[in-house]
């Protein structure tokens, strides 16, 4: 049987199946297969990254996106050419969803010259301007004013583009987040702020970091529209992000979206996540968008197991080839550390 990761102990019940059919109503078989493949590409890339890290091929920190793939896929489908994504250090999924080369992504993880930014950024500083990815920022919360600056540039020049700024739930108490959102509200910037609430600020549960559980309750203070929902499918996530993007583009009305999600690995590869119980992980895994999409393909669209296996094998070969490319690639020249410091370099 095709598995996206370890399967939950409990089999889906009738209520689960009914909810599944309702969530995937109106979608074509091809659309669901597309979403499944795109999420699976991110999942398999991240699993390969974890293996490479344990073999000592990746240095520094490595923050995996396993469990949150639907957000990146839906984001790409909600954007128009020229729109920008400004993200945190957990950004491999956005790079792949936006169309960055898996070869270049893997090479960046390995610190090689063929990487997205020549091997000098590593996992926490992915950047691919041509695909609309404007970072990858390692300093928690400090990229929110940067994203507001992107949105201000769009409003000033009238280019019609929207900036989508992602942060984790652990960032919302950082000072620059308040500063950036205040500016966006005052200036009515074409921006969408999205909080990927994966339940933990590093290893600290949400109840110990936020006095009010609903992060979007802050939106009114900035003059933002607000939306909050559990991420269980690409379809719903796409529709709700797209509505906010459209609002930003047409009305210059910022939105604060709280995406309730879950990461199935620790905060980084150095975190064994022993603060979580198996029952908690299994409960969340039942709503893993990738697992639910696989189940929908099987029970709603009657996709044969053999076809699903072929898709998985193709994706695995693609990601294996990317990491083999990274292994073969040369290290950057010493002088590369001085490049791209000034505009025009």
Coordinates of N, CA, C and O in Angstrom, one line a residue, residues 6 37 77 111 155 185 223 227 265-266 270 291 344:
X6 N 4.4 7.3 8.1 CA 3.8 6.2 8.9 C 2.3 6.4 9.0 O 1.8 7.5 9.2
X37 N 0.5 14.9 -6.4 CA 1.9 14.8 -6.9 C 2.8 16.0 -6.3 O 3.9 15.8 -5.9
X77 N -0.8 28.1 -6.4 CA -2.0 28.1 -7.3 C -2.8 29.4 -7.1 O -3.7 29.7 -7.9
X111 N 25.4 23.2 0.2 CA 26.4 24.3 0.2 C 27.2 24.2 -1.1 O 28.4 24.6 -1.1
X155 N 2.6 49.0 -4.3 CA 1.6 50.1 -4.3 C 2.1 51.4 -4.9 O 1.5 52.1 -5.7
X185 N -1.4 48.2 7.7 CA -2.7 48.7 7.9 C -2.9 50.1 7.6 O -3.9 50.6 7.0
X223 N -6.7 46.9 11.2 CA -7.6 47.2 10.1 C -7.6 46.1 9.1 O -7.9 46.4 7.9
X227 N -9.0 35.6 8.6 CA -9.5 34.2 8.2 C -8.7 33.2 9.1 O -7.5 33.4 9.3
X265 N 7.6 16.3 12.1 CA 9.0 16.2 12.7 C 9.3 17.2 13.7 O 8.4 18.1 13.9
X266 N 10.4 17.2 14.3 CA 10.8 18.2 15.3 C 11.0 19.5 14.7 O 10.9 19.7 13.5
X270 N 17.7 18.7 14.8 CA 18.4 18.5 16.1 C 17.3 18.3 17.2 O 17.7 18.2 18.4
X291 N -2.1 12.7 3.2 CA -2.8 11.4 3.5 C -4.2 11.4 3.1 O -4.7 10.4 2.5
X344 N 23.6 44.8 -8.3 CA 24.3 44.9 -9.5 C 25.5 43.9 -9.6 O 26.1 43.7 -10.6

